[in-house]
Coordinates of C-alpha atoms in Angstrom, one line a residue:
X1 CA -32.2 -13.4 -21.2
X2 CA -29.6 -13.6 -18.4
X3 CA -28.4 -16.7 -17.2
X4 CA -27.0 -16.5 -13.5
X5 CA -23.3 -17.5 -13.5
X6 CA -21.9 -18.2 -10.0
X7 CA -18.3 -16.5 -9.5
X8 CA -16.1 -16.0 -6.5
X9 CA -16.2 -12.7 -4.3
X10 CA -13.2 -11.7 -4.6
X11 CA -13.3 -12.1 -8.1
X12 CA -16.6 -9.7 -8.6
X13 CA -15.2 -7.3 -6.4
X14 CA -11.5 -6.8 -7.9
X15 CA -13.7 -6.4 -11.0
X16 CA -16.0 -3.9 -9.6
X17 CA -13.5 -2.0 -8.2
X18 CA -11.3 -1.9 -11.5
X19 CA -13.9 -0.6 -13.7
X20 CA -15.5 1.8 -11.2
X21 CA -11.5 3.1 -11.3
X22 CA -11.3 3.1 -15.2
X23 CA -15.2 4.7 -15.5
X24 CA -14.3 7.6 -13.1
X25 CA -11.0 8.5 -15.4
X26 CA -12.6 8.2 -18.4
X27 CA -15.4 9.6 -18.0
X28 CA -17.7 6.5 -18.8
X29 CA -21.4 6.1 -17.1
X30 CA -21.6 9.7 -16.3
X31 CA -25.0 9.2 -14.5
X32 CA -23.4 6.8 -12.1
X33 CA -21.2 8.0 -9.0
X34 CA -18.0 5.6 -9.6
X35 CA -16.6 7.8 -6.3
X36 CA -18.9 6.0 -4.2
X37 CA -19.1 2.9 -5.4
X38 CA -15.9 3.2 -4.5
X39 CA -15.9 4.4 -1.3
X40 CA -18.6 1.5 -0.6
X41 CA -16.3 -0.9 -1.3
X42 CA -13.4 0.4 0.3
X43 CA -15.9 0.6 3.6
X44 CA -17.2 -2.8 2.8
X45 CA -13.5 -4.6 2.8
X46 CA -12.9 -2.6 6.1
X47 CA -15.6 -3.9 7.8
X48 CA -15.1 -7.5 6.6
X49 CA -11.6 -7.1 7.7
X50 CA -12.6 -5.7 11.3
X51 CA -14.8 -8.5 11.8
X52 CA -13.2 -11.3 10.9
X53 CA -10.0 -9.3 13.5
X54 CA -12.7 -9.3 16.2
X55 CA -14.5 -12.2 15.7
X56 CA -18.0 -10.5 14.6
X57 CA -20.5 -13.3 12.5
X58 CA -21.5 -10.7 10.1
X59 CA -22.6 -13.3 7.2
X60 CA -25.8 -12.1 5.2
X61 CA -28.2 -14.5 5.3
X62 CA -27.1 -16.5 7.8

């Protein structure tokens, strides 16, 4: 059953990002494209940084 455990961003996506970086090397997950999941969150820290630089209220949800 899975039990919904509330973490911090940052923390999920320093996580993401690691093993997305070790699966690519190793070769783990074959079926999955690690390169742009990746690229997604390169793209999505970009554009987080951008608008917070321009003041853009880009908050899902909100």
């Amino acid at each position: 059953m899975f039990i919904p455990i509330g973490i911090p961003g940052w923390l999920f996506l320093g996580g993401e990002a690691i093993y997305s970086i070790l699966a690519l090397q190793n070769g783990w997950q074959p079926q999955i494209g690690h390169a742009g999941h990746l690229g997604g969150t390169a793209f999505g820290v970009l554009a987080g940084i951008l608008s917070r630089r321009f003041g853009l209220n880009m908050r899902a949800f909100s």
